[in-house]
Structures are given as C-alpha cells and as structure tokens.
Tab-separated table of C-alpha atoms in Angstrom:
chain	number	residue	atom	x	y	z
A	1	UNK	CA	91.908	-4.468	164.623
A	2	UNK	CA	93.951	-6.582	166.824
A	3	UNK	CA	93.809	-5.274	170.371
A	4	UNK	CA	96.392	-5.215	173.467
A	5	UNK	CA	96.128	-6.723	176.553
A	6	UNK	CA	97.915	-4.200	179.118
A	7	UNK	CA	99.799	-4.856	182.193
A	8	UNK	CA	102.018	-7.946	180.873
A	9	UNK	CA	105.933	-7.351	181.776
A	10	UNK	CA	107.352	-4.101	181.850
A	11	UNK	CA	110.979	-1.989	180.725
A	12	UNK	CA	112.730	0.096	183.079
A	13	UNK	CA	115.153	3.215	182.362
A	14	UNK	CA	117.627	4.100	184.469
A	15	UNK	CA	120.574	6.757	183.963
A	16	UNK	CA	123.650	7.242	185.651
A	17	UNK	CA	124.425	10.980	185.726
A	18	UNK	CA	128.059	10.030	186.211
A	19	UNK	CA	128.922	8.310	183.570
A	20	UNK	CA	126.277	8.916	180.781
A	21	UNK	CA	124.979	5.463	180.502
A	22	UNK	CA	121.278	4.711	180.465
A	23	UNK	CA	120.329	1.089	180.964
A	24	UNK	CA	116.668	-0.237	179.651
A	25	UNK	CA	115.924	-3.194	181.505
A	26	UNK	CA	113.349	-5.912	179.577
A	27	UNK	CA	111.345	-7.624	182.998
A	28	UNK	CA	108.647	-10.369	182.213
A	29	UNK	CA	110.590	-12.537	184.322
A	30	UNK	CA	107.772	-15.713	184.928
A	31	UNK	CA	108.067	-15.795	181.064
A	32	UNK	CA	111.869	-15.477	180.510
A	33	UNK	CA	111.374	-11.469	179.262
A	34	UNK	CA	109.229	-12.265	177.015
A	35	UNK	CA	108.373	-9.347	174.456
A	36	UNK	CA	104.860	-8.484	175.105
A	37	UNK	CA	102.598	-5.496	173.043
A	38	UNK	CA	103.000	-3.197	176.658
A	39	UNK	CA	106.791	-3.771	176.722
A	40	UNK	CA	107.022	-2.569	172.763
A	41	UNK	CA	105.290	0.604	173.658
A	42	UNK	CA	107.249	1.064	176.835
A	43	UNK	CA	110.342	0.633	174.923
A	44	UNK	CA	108.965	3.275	172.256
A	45	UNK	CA	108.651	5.539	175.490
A	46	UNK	CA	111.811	4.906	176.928
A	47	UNK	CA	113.678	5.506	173.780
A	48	UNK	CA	111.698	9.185	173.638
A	49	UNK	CA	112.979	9.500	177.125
A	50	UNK	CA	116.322	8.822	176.109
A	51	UNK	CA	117.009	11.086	173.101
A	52	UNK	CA	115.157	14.156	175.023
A	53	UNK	CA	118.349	13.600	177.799
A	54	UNK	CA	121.296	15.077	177.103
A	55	UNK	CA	123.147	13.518	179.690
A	56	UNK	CA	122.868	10.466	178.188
A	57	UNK	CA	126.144	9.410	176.019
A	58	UNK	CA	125.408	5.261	175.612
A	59	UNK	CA	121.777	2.890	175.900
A	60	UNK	CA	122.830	-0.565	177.137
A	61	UNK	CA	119.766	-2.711	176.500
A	62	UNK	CA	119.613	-6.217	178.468
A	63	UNK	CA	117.264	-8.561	180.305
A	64	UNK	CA	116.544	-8.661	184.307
A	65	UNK	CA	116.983	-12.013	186.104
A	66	UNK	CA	119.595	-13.355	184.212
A	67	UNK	CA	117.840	-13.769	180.701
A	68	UNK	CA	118.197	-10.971	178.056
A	69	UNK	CA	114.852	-12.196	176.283
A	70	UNK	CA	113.203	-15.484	174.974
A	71	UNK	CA	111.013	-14.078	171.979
A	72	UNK	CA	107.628	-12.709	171.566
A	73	UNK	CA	104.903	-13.353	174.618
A	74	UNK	CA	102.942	-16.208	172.819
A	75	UNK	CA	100.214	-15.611	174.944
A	76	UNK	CA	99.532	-12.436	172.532
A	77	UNK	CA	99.266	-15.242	169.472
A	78	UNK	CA	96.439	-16.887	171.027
A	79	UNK	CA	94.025	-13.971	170.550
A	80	UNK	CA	94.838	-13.908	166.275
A	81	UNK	CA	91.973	-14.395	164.371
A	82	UNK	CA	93.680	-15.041	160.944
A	83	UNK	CA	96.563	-13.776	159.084
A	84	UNK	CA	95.657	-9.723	159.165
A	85	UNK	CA	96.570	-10.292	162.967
A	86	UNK	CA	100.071	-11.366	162.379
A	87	UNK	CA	100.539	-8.693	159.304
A	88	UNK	CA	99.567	-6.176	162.154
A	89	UNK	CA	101.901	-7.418	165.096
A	90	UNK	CA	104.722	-7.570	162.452
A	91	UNK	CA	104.200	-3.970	161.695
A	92	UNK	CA	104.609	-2.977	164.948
A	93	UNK	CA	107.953	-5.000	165.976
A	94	UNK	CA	109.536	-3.756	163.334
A	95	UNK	CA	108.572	-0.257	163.945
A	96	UNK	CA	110.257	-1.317	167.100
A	97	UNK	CA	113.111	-2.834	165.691
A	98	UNK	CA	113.456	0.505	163.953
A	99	UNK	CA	113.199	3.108	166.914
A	100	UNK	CA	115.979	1.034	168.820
A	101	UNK	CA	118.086	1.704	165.419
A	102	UNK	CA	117.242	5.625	165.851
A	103	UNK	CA	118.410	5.770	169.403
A	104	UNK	CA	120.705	8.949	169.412
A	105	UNK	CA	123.337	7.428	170.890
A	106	UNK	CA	125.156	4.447	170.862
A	107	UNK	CA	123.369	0.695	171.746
A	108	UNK	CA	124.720	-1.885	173.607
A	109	UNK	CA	122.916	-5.535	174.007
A	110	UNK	CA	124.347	-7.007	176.818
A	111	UNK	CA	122.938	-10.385	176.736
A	112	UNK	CA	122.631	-13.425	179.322
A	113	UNK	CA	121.395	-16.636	179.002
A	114	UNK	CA	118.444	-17.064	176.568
A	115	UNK	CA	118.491	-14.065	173.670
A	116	UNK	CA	116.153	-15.771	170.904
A	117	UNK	CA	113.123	-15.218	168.761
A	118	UNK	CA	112.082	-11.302	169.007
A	119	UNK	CA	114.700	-10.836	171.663
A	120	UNK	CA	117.462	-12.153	168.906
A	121	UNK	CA	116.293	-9.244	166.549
A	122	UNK	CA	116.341	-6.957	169.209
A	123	UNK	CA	120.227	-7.279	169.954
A	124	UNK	CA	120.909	-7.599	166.330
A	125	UNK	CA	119.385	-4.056	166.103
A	126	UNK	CA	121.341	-2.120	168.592
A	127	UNK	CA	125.399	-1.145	167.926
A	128	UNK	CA	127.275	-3.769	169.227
A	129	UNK	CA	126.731	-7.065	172.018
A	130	UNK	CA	128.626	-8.227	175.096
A	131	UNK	CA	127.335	-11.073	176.328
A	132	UNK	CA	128.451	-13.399	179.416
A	133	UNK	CA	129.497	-16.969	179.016
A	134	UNK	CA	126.386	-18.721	179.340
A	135	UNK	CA	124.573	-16.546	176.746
A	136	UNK	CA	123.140	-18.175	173.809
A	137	UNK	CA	121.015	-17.228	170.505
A	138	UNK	CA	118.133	-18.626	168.755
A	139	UNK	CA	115.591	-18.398	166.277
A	140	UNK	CA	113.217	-21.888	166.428
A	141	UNK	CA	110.507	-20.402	164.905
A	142	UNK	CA	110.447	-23.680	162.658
A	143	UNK	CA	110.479	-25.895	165.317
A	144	UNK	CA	107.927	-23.753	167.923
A	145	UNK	CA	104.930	-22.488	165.987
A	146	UNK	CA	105.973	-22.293	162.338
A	147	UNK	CA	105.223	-18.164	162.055
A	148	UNK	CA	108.093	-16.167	160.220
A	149	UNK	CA	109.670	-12.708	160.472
A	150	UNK	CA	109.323	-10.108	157.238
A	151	UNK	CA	111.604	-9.138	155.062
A	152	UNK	CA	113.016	-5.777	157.434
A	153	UNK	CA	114.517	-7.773	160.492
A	154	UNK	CA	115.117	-11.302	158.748
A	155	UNK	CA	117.774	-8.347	156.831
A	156	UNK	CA	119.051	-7.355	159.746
A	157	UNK	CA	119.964	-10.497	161.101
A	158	UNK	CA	121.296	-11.674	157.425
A	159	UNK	CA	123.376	-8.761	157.962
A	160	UNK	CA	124.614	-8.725	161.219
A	161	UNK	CA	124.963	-13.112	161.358
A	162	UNK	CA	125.513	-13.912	157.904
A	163	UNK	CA	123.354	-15.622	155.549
A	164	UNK	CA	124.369	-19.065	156.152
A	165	UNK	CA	124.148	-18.426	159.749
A	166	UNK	CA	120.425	-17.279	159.651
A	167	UNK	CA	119.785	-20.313	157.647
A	168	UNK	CA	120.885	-22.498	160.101
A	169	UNK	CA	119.425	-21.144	163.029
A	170	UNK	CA	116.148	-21.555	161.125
A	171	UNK	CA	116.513	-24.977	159.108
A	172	UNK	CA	118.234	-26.439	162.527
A	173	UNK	CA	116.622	-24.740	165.272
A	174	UNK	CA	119.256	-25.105	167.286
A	175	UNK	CA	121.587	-22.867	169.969
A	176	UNK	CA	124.099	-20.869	168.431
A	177	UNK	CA	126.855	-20.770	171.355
A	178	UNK	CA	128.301	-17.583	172.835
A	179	UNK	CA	131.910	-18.771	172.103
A	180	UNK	CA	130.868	-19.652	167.821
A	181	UNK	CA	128.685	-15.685	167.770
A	182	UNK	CA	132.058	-14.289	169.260
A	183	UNK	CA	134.737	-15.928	166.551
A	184	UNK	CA	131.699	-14.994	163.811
A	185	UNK	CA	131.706	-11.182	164.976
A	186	UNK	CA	128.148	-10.962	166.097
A	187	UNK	CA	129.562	-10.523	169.985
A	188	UNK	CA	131.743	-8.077	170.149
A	189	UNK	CA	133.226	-9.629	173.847
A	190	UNK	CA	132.296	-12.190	176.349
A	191	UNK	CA	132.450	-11.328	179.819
A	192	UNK	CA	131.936	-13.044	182.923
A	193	UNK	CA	129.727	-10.653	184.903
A	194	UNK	CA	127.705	-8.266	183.264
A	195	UNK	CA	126.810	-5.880	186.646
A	196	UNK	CA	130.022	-4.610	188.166
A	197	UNK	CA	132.969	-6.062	185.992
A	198	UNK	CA	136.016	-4.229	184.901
A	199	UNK	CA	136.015	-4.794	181.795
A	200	UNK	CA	132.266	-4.082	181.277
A	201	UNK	CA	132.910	-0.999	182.690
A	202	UNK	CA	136.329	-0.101	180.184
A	203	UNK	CA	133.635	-1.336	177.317
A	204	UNK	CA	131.016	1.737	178.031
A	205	UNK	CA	133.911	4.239	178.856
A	206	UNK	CA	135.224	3.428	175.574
A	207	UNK	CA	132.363	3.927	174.074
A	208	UNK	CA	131.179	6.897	175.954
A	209	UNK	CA	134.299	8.671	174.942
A	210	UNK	CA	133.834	8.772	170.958
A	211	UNK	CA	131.286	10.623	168.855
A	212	UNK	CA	127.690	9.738	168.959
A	213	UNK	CA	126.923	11.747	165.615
A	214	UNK	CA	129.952	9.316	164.085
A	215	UNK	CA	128.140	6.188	165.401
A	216	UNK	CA	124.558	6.952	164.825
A	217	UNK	CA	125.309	8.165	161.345
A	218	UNK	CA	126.911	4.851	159.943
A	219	UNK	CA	124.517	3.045	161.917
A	220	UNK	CA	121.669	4.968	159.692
A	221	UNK	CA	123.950	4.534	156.355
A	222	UNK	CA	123.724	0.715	156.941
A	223	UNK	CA	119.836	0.711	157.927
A	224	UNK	CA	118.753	2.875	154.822
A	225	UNK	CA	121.152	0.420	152.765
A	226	UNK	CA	119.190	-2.806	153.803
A	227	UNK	CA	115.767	-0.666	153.784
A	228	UNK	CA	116.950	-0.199	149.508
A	229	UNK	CA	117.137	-4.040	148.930
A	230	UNK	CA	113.555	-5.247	150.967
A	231	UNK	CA	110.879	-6.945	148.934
A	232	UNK	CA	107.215	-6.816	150.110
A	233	UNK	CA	106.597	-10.167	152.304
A	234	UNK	CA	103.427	-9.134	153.882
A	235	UNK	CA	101.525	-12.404	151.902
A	236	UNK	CA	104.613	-14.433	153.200
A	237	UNK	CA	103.923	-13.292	156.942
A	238	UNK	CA	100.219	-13.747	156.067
A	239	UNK	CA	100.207	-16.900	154.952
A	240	UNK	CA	102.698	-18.235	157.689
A	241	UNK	CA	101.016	-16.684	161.033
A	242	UNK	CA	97.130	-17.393	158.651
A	243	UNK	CA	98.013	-20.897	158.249
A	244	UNK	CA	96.302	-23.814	160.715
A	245	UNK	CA	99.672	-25.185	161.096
A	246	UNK	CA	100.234	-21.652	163.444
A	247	UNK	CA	97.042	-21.792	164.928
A	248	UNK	CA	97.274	-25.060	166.247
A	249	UNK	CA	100.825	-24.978	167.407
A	250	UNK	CA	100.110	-21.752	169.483
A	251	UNK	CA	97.523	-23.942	171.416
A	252	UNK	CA	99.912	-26.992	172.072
A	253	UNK	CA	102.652	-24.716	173.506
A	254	UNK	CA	100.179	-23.088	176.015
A	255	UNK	CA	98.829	-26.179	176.799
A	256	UNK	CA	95.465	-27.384	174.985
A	257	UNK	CA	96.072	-31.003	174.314
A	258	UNK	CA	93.261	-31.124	172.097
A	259	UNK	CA	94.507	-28.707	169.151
A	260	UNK	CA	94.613	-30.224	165.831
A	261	UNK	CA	95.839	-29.200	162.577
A	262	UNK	CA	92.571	-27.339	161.683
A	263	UNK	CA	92.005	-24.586	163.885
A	264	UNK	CA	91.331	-21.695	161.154
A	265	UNK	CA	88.190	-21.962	159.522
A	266	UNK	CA	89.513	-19.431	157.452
A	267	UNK	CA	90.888	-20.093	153.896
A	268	UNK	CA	94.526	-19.079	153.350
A	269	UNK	CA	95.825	-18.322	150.459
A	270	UNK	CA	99.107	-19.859	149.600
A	271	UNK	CA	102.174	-17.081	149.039
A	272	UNK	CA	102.747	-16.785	145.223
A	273	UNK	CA	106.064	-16.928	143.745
A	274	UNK	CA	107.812	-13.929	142.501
C-alpha cells in the first residue's frame, strides 16, 4: 500500500452568496500547482462541500499565482516501489477526474499559463474552459518520465481534443497554444484577465442563469458513453510507471545525477497485445 505524504499544497473554496459562484483554487505555488495526493482529497472535500450548498449555481476551478496547474507533484513518484504503485495512484486520479464530472452544477476551468499533465485532464473534465492569452496545454509525459494515463481520462481528452490532437501532444510533446485550443473548440473564450473582467463576469451570469439539472445531465450522458467503450489498461499503466525507464527518469528530474537506466530490480512484465 502506497502511502501519502500530508501537508504538500492545498485547494481553497470560496462562494459568493451574490452571485452563486464557488471558486476552488489549486495552490502549490513553489511547484507551479502541482497536483499532490493532499490536494486530490481536498478537492474530493471541496466538491462534498459544494453539492451540500444550495447557494451554489456554478464551480469555476483554476490555479493561484497565475498557473492553473503543471501536472502531478513528481515528488509523490519518487516513493513507487514498482508498478502496483502507479496502478494505485491512477485509481485515485481518476476517481478524481470523476467526482469533478459529478459536481452538481456546472464547471468552469479557467486556466492561466501552464495547464498540462494531470492539470490538462483536470480542465478537460469540468463543463467548459476560459482561459487568458498566455495559457497553454500540455501533455509531455513522453518526453518527462515516460509514465502514461489509463484508458478513463486518455478518453476524455480524445473526446474533448480530438484524437489527432491527443496524439500530438503525446508523440510531439509540445505546447498546444491558447489561440489553436480556441479555433479547435477545447476553449470556449480567451480573455485577458481572469479576476475582475467584464466579460468573465457575462460568462458565469450566463451560465448561472440556465438549468443545472440540463447541464449536469448531458454532462453524465457523455461520461457513461465513454465509460461503455474503455478497455482494461491496468498492465499498460503497470508496465509504463513499473518500467526502469520511469524509475530512473523520476530521479533525473529531481535532481540525482547518478540515475541510470536500471533502477527497478524488479522484473516487469511487458503489456501483451490484445
């Protein structure tokens, strides 16, 4: 059993009685808002929080200091023994991934600068994005540490990007701009200031003023649509976060200049075809 290390970044809820919208707040600022095991089970909290208020019409979810999020903490990788630790932190992001789906109310990612890795899925799981002009999306996971995502979110994205997209993000590793997410539909609208604009502000009324049980409902049609079509990857995520190739790139990116390509002791099988 993989355990947590507490007290690494935290999420913050705050409602406006006025208006009806609640804003959850990622902050792991030293690491960009990096996702960390406390922040998923703050977010599971503030998510209860948020459905047991009835004043609350719309959930914007974005990142403090200017970043929405970079990924997962990678700090968290370190402490993975072999493969079953992966398997397990995969199981709980996308039990994540799925609570932000069954907000009862509408979602709103409203993204600046940085929005990659976990933080990437994240977005793609709530309603719609607005993100400012120097936003931009990512998914290197080929060209940082060689893990992978399973099948439930690598759908999501599919779905919300496009295949091709996906694919490129991961074959290329490369930014996908604000202004090429907005012509491909994945941003709804780019702003310039996220706090107090105008038109920020005309975005959440608009949204505040149409049916929740209408959103959340076709929101939950599409989810139960992708959750038909998923295949079991768990020897794919396995293999990938099992393999020394992982193990040794999660000690270069934290520094150790002395990790080589044989880290894990431990045999892994490779994934078989199906």
């Amino acid at each position: 059993m993989l355990d947590t290390v507490e007290g690494q970044g935290c999420v913050h809820l705050s409602v406006d009685r006025d208006t009806g919208v609640a804003t959850l707040t990622l902050e792991n600022i030293g690491k960009l808002n990096a996702i960390t095991p406390g922040m998923i089970a703050d977010i599971h909290t503030r998510c209860d929080e948020i459905d047991a208020d009835p004043a609350v019409r719309m959930l914007v979810v974005r990142g403090a200091g200017g970043t929405f999020s970079s990924g997962s903490d990678i700090t968290e990788f370190a402490r993975f023994v072999d493969g079953r630790d992966g398997v397990e932190y995969d199981m709980r992001f996308v039990e994540l991934v799925g609570r932000v789906e069954s907000v009862s109310v509408p979602t709103v990612a409203l993204v600046e600068g940085a929005c990659a890795g976990a933080g990437l899925v994240i977005a793609a799981a709530c309603d719609i994005r607005v993100a400012t002009d120097d936003a931009y999306f990512a998914l290197p996971i080929a060209r940082t540490l060689g893990n992978t995502l399973s099948a439930y979110p690598l759908a999501l994205l599919a779905d919300k990007l496009g295949e091709s997209t996906l694919m490129s993000l991961v074959v290329r590793a490369h930014r996908y701009s604000v202004i090429d997410a907005a012509e491909s539909g994945f941003v709804t609208e780019i702003v310039a200031e996220p706090g107090s604009s105008q038109r920020v502000n005309q975005i959440f009324a608009d949204i505040t003023g149409v049916s929740a049980v209408t959103i959340v409902s076709v929101r939950e049609t599409m989810r139960r649509q992708r959750l038909r079509r998923l295949a079991d990857t768990t020897d794919l995520v396995f293999h990938a976060y099992g393999s020394a190739e992982f193990m040794s790139s999660v000690r270069r990116f934290l520094g150790d200049d002395d990790a080589s390509d044989s880290i894990s002791s431990r045999p892994v099988p490779a994934p078989a075809r199906s």
